[in-house]
mmCIF file of N, CA and C in Angstrom:
data_model
loop_
_atom_site.group_PDB
_atom_site.id
_atom_site.type_symbol
_atom_site.label_atom_id
_atom_site.label_comp_id
_atom_site.label_asym_id
_atom_site.label_seq_id
_atom_site.Cartn_x
_atom_site.Cartn_y
_atom_site.Cartn_z
ATOM 1 N N MET A 204 10.368 -91.007 -54.400
ATOM 2 C CA MET A 204 11.531 -90.402 -54.710
ATOM 3 C C MET A 204 11.240 -89.073 -55.337
ATOM 4 N N ARG A 205 10.202 -88.917 -56.019
ATOM 5 C CA ARG A 205 9.866 -87.641 -56.644
ATOM 6 C C ARG A 205 9.644 -86.426 -55.695
ATOM 7 N N ASP A 206 9.226 -86.750 -54.436
ATOM 8 C CA ASP A 206 8.780 -85.782 -53.431
ATOM 9 C C ASP A 206 10.041 -85.086 -52.850
ATOM 10 N N ALA A 207 11.184 -85.717 -52.890
ATOM 11 C CA ALA A 207 12.424 -85.146 -52.372
ATOM 12 C C ALA A 207 12.872 -84.007 -53.301
ATOM 13 N N PRO A 208 13.236 -82.816 -52.614
ATOM 14 C CA PRO A 208 13.781 -81.660 -53.367
ATOM 15 C C PRO A 208 15.007 -82.058 -54.108
ATOM 16 N N SER A 209 15.253 -81.558 -55.244
ATOM 17 C CA SER A 209 16.493 -81.718 -56.007
ATOM 18 C C SER A 209 17.480 -80.822 -55.430
ATOM 19 N N ASP A 210 18.741 -81.027 -55.680
ATOM 20 C CA ASP A 210 19.841 -80.195 -55.394
ATOM 21 C C ASP A 210 19.623 -78.674 -55.798
ATOM 22 N N ILE A 211 19.135 -78.602 -57.013
ATOM 23 C CA ILE A 211 18.950 -77.246 -57.616
ATOM 24 C C ILE A 211 17.849 -76.566 -56.879
ATOM 25 N N GLN A 212 16.653 -77.226 -56.468
ATOM 26 C CA GLN A 212 15.633 -76.676 -55.682
ATOM 27 C C GLN A 212 16.161 -76.230 -54.330
ATOM 28 N N VAL A 213 17.009 -77.005 -53.718
ATOM 29 C CA VAL A 213 17.593 -76.688 -52.359
ATOM 30 C C VAL A 213 18.455 -75.424 -52.487
ATOM 31 N N ARG A 214 19.181 -75.357 -53.480
ATOM 32 C CA ARG A 214 20.049 -74.070 -53.699
ATOM 33 C C ARG A 214 19.228 -72.941 -54.016
ATOM 34 N N LEU A 215 18.172 -73.106 -54.873
ATOM 35 C CA LEU A 215 17.359 -71.888 -55.166
ATOM 36 C C LEU A 215 16.545 -71.488 -53.893
ATOM 37 N N ALA A 216 16.078 -72.351 -53.168
ATOM 38 C CA ALA A 216 15.436 -71.928 -51.835
ATOM 39 C C ALA A 216 16.495 -71.237 -50.958
ATOM 40 N N ASP A 217 17.701 -71.674 -50.931
ATOM 41 C CA ASP A 217 18.611 -70.992 -50.086
ATOM 42 C C ASP A 217 18.914 -69.571 -50.614
ATOM 43 N N ILE A 218 19.043 -69.469 -51.988
ATOM 44 C CA ILE A 218 19.324 -68.163 -52.434
ATOM 45 C C ILE A 218 18.090 -67.268 -52.137
ATOM 46 N N ASN A 219 16.912 -67.751 -52.408
ATOM 47 C CA ASN A 219 15.667 -66.932 -52.154
ATOM 48 C C ASN A 219 15.586 -66.390 -50.716
ATOM 49 N N ARG A 220 16.036 -67.273 -49.762
ATOM 50 C CA ARG A 220 16.008 -67.123 -48.348
ATOM 51 C C ARG A 220 17.026 -65.870 -48.130
ATOM 52 N N ARG A 221 18.199 -66.058 -48.578
ATOM 53 C CA ARG A 221 19.208 -64.956 -48.368
ATOM 54 C C ARG A 221 18.897 -63.776 -49.023
ATOM 55 N N ALA A 222 18.174 -63.751 -50.198
ATOM 56 C CA ALA A 222 17.888 -62.507 -50.963
ATOM 57 C C ALA A 222 16.691 -61.775 -50.466
ATOM 58 N N ALA A 223 15.785 -62.488 -49.702
ATOM 59 C CA ALA A 223 14.545 -61.883 -49.231
ATOM 60 C C ALA A 223 14.836 -60.493 -48.511
ATOM 61 N N PRO A 224 15.726 -60.431 -47.594
ATOM 62 C CA PRO A 224 15.965 -59.206 -46.849
ATOM 63 C C PRO A 224 16.380 -58.033 -47.888
ATOM 64 N N VAL A 225 17.206 -58.341 -48.811
ATOM 65 C CA VAL A 225 17.663 -57.455 -49.807
ATOM 66 C C VAL A 225 16.513 -56.899 -50.599
ATOM 67 N N PHE A 226 15.573 -57.806 -51.060
ATOM 68 C CA PHE A 226 14.378 -57.256 -51.805
ATOM 69 C C PHE A 226 13.566 -56.417 -51.012
ATOM 70 N N GLU A 227 13.388 -56.844 -49.658
ATOM 71 C CA GLU A 227 12.585 -56.009 -48.783
ATOM 72 C C GLU A 227 13.223 -54.530 -48.617
ATOM 73 N N GLU A 228 14.505 -54.510 -48.493
ATOM 74 C CA GLU A 228 15.204 -53.218 -48.338
ATOM 75 C C GLU A 228 15.018 -52.503 -49.643
ATOM 76 N N HIS A 229 15.243 -53.116 -50.779
ATOM 77 C CA HIS A 229 15.106 -52.429 -51.989
ATOM 78 C C HIS A 229 13.760 -51.911 -52.277
ATOM 79 N N THR A 230 12.703 -52.609 -51.882
ATOM 80 C CA THR A 230 11.355 -52.178 -51.936
ATOM 81 C C THR A 230 11.183 -50.955 -51.035
ATOM 82 N N ARG A 231 11.736 -50.993 -49.870
ATOM 83 C CA ARG A 231 11.577 -49.837 -48.949
ATOM 84 C C ARG A 231 12.251 -48.476 -49.395
ATOM 85 N N LEU A 232 13.480 -48.760 -50.063
ATOM 86 C CA LEU A 232 14.190 -47.604 -50.587
ATOM 87 C C LEU A 232 13.519 -47.010 -51.873
ATOM 88 N N VAL A 233 12.925 -47.862 -52.649
ATOM 89 C CA VAL A 233 12.235 -47.379 -53.826
ATOM 90 C C VAL A 233 10.987 -46.572 -53.340
ATOM 91 N N GLY A 234 10.290 -47.007 -52.351
ATOM 92 C CA GLY A 234 9.177 -46.242 -51.816
ATOM 93 C C GLY A 234 9.682 -44.893 -51.235
ATOM 94 N N ALA A 235 10.711 -44.896 -50.507
ATOM 95 C CA ALA A 235 11.313 -43.637 -50.035
ATOM 96 C C ALA A 235 11.604 -42.717 -51.107
ATOM 97 N N VAL A 236 12.282 -43.163 -52.095
ATOM 98 C CA VAL A 236 12.641 -42.331 -53.189
ATOM 99 C C VAL A 236 11.429 -41.712 -53.906
ATOM 100 N N ASN A 237 10.350 -42.615 -54.097
ATOM 101 C CA ASN A 237 9.132 -42.173 -54.612
ATOM 102 C C ASN A 237 8.528 -41.060 -53.820
ATOM 103 N N LYS A 238 8.603 -41.192 -52.422
ATOM 104 C CA LYS A 238 8.004 -40.191 -51.615
ATOM 105 C C LYS A 238 8.844 -38.763 -51.761
ATOM 106 N N ALA A 239 10.148 -38.975 -51.873
ATOM 107 C CA ALA A 239 10.991 -37.790 -51.862
ATOM 108 C C ALA A 239 10.757 -37.091 -53.280
ATOM 109 N N VAL A 240 10.699 -37.716 -54.345
ATOM 110 C CA VAL A 240 10.354 -37.207 -55.626
ATOM 111 C C VAL A 240 9.022 -36.512 -55.634
ATOM 112 N N THR A 241 7.956 -37.142 -55.122
ATOM 113 C CA THR A 241 6.667 -36.529 -54.955
ATOM 114 C C THR A 241 6.715 -35.232 -54.204
ATOM 115 N N LEU A 242 7.440 -35.215 -53.114
ATOM 116 C CA LEU A 242 7.568 -34.038 -52.242
ATOM 117 C C LEU A 242 8.393 -33.014 -53.010
ATOM 118 N N ILE A 243 9.380 -33.267 -53.748
ATOM 119 C CA ILE A 243 10.104 -32.295 -54.558
ATOM 120 C C ILE A 243 9.221 -31.750 -55.545
ATOM 121 N N PHE A 244 8.446 -32.447 -56.275
ATOM 122 C CA PHE A 244 7.402 -31.953 -57.355
ATOM 123 C C PHE A 244 6.366 -31.071 -56.753
ATOM 124 N N THR A 245 5.928 -31.551 -55.553
ATOM 125 C CA THR A 245 4.853 -30.797 -54.851
ATOM 126 C C THR A 245 5.307 -29.328 -54.456
ATOM 127 N N VAL A 246 6.479 -29.335 -53.998
ATOM 128 C CA VAL A 246 7.087 -28.012 -53.516
ATOM 129 C C VAL A 246 7.423 -27.124 -54.640
ATOM 130 N N ALA A 247 7.929 -27.857 -55.772
ATOM 131 C CA ALA A 247 8.206 -26.939 -56.958
ATOM 132 C C ALA A 247 6.945 -26.389 -57.540
ATOM 133 N N ALA A 248 5.833 -27.245 -57.548
ATOM 134 C CA ALA A 248 4.557 -26.701 -58.129
ATOM 135 C C ALA A 248 4.073 -25.550 -57.172
ATOM 136 N N PHE A 249 4.186 -25.725 -55.876
ATOM 137 C CA PHE A 249 3.709 -24.760 -55.024
ATOM 138 C C PHE A 249 4.554 -23.474 -55.253
ATOM 139 N N GLY A 250 5.803 -23.585 -55.341
ATOM 140 C CA GLY A 250 6.625 -22.407 -55.694
ATOM 141 C C GLY A 250 6.337 -21.624 -56.839
ATOM 142 N N LEU A 251 5.971 -22.466 -57.941
ATOM 143 C CA LEU A 251 5.663 -21.870 -59.236
ATOM 144 C C LEU A 251 4.392 -21.182 -59.237
ATOM 145 N N LEU A 252 3.393 -21.777 -58.475
ATOM 146 C CA LEU A 252 1.988 -21.219 -58.453
ATOM 147 C C LEU A 252 2.108 -19.928 -57.563
ATOM 148 N N THR A 253 3.047 -19.882 -56.486
ATOM 149 C CA THR A 253 3.158 -18.693 -55.770
ATOM 150 C C THR A 253 3.897 -17.595 -56.590
ATOM 151 N N PHE A 254 4.786 -17.947 -57.348
ATOM 152 C CA PHE A 254 5.455 -16.958 -58.203
ATOM 153 C C PHE A 254 4.454 -16.302 -59.116
ATOM 154 N N ILE A 255 3.688 -17.232 -59.765
ATOM 155 C CA ILE A 255 2.627 -16.765 -60.767
ATOM 156 C C ILE A 255 1.574 -15.792 -60.008
ATOM 157 N N ALA A 256 1.230 -16.184 -58.888
ATOM 158 C CA ALA A 256 0.264 -15.351 -58.132
ATOM 159 C C ALA A 256 0.772 -14.030 -57.610
ATOM 160 N N VAL A 257 2.080 -14.042 -57.204
ATOM 161 C CA VAL A 257 2.687 -12.869 -56.717
ATOM 162 C C VAL A 257 3.180 -11.853 -57.755
ATOM 163 N N ALA A 258 3.542 -12.358 -58.901
ATOM 164 C CA ALA A 258 4.216 -11.596 -59.953
ATOM 165 C C ALA A 258 3.456 -10.256 -60.265
ATOM 166 N N PRO A 259 2.020 -10.313 -60.438
ATOM 167 C CA PRO A 259 1.268 -9.143 -60.847
ATOM 168 C C PRO A 259 1.347 -8.056 -59.697
ATOM 169 N N THR A 260 1.210 -8.598 -58.465
ATOM 170 C CA THR A 260 1.256 -7.745 -57.340
ATOM 171 C C THR A 260 2.642 -7.043 -57.189
ATOM 172 N N GLU A 261 3.725 -7.812 -57.423
ATOM 173 C CA GLU A 261 4.968 -7.266 -57.366
ATOM 174 C C GLU A 261 5.230 -6.200 -58.409
ATOM 175 N N GLN A 262 4.744 -6.413 -59.568
ATOM 176 C CA GLN A 262 4.861 -5.455 -60.674
ATOM 177 C C GLN A 262 4.174 -4.100 -60.326
ATOM 178 N N SER A 263 2.875 -4.283 -59.736
ATOM 179 C CA SER A 263 2.215 -3.128 -59.347
ATOM 180 C C SER A 263 2.892 -2.294 -58.197
ATOM 181 N N LEU A 264 3.557 -3.065 -57.373
ATOM 182 C CA LEU A 264 4.305 -2.324 -56.238
ATOM 183 C C LEU A 264 5.597 -1.611 -56.852
ATOM 184 N N LYS A 265 6.224 -2.244 -57.811
ATOM 185 C CA LYS A 265 7.229 -1.631 -58.570
ATOM 186 C C LYS A 265 6.801 -0.308 -59.270
ATOM 187 N N ASP A 266 5.649 -0.401 -59.979
ATOM 188 C CA ASP A 266 5.044 0.784 -60.643
ATOM 189 C C ASP A 266 4.836 1.914 -59.581
ATOM 190 N N SER A 267 4.240 1.552 -58.448
ATOM 191 C CA SER A 267 3.904 2.586 -57.416
ATOM 192 C C SER A 267 5.127 3.162 -56.922
ATOM 193 N N ALA A 268 6.143 2.428 -56.638
ATOM 194 C CA ALA A 268 7.479 2.879 -56.098
ATOM 195 C C ALA A 268 8.132 3.832 -57.140
ATOM 196 N N ARG A 269 7.990 3.518 -58.413
ATOM 197 C CA ARG A 269 8.527 4.351 -59.483
ATOM 198 C C ARG A 269 7.816 5.642 -59.544
ATOM 199 N N ILE A 270 6.495 5.648 -59.504
ATOM 200 C CA ILE A 270 5.699 6.764 -59.540
ATOM 201 C C ILE A 270 5.951 7.725 -58.285
ATOM 202 N N ASN A 271 6.079 7.111 -57.132
ATOM 203 C CA ASN A 271 6.389 7.927 -55.897
ATOM 204 C C ASN A 271 7.718 8.496 -55.933
ATOM 205 N N GLN A 272 8.730 7.706 -56.585
ATOM 206 C CA GLN A 272 10.080 8.280 -56.684
ATOM 207 C C GLN A 272 10.045 9.586 -57.646
ATOM 208 N N GLU A 273 9.261 9.426 -58.655
ATOM 209 C CA GLU A 273 9.214 10.589 -59.610
ATOM 210 C C GLU A 273 8.593 11.823 -59.005
ATOM 211 N N GLN A 274 7.819 11.655 -58.009
ATOM 212 C CA GLN A 274 7.097 12.825 -57.444
ATOM 213 C C GLN A 274 7.921 13.402 -56.316
ATOM 214 N N ILE A 275 9.159 12.880 -55.953
ATOM 215 C CA ILE A 275 9.881 13.514 -54.910
ATOM 216 C C ILE A 275 10.570 14.717 -55.396
ATOM 217 N N THR A 276 10.425 15.794 -54.653
ATOM 218 C CA THR A 276 11.154 17.069 -54.986
ATOM 219 C C THR A 276 12.069 17.394 -53.754
ATOM 220 N N TRP A 277 13.170 17.816 -54.089
ATOM 221 C CA TRP A 277 14.179 18.179 -53.129
ATOM 222 C C TRP A 277 14.229 19.654 -52.885
ATOM 223 N N GLN A 278 14.358 19.998 -51.645
ATOM 224 C CA GLN A 278 14.408 21.398 -51.297
ATOM 225 C C GLN A 278 15.812 22.057 -51.726
ATOM 226 N N LYS A 279 15.785 23.179 -52.302
ATOM 227 C CA LYS A 279 17.008 23.751 -52.657
ATOM 228 C C LYS A 279 17.506 24.770 -51.651
#
């Protein structure tokens, strides 16, 4: 008589059986969000590093343009 599942065990098994696809979908969505966040942080880091690398070059170009502009003389 002990080997027969109780009513609670049967109901729990039924709930677990119905909830299994939901848990699988939840796990899949959490993984997708994790990948998306990782991609966003990677792109942000790449953009920041690019900005840091280009900033000195951009400043030197601005300085050169300013010097060239000051050397322009107009014919009268």
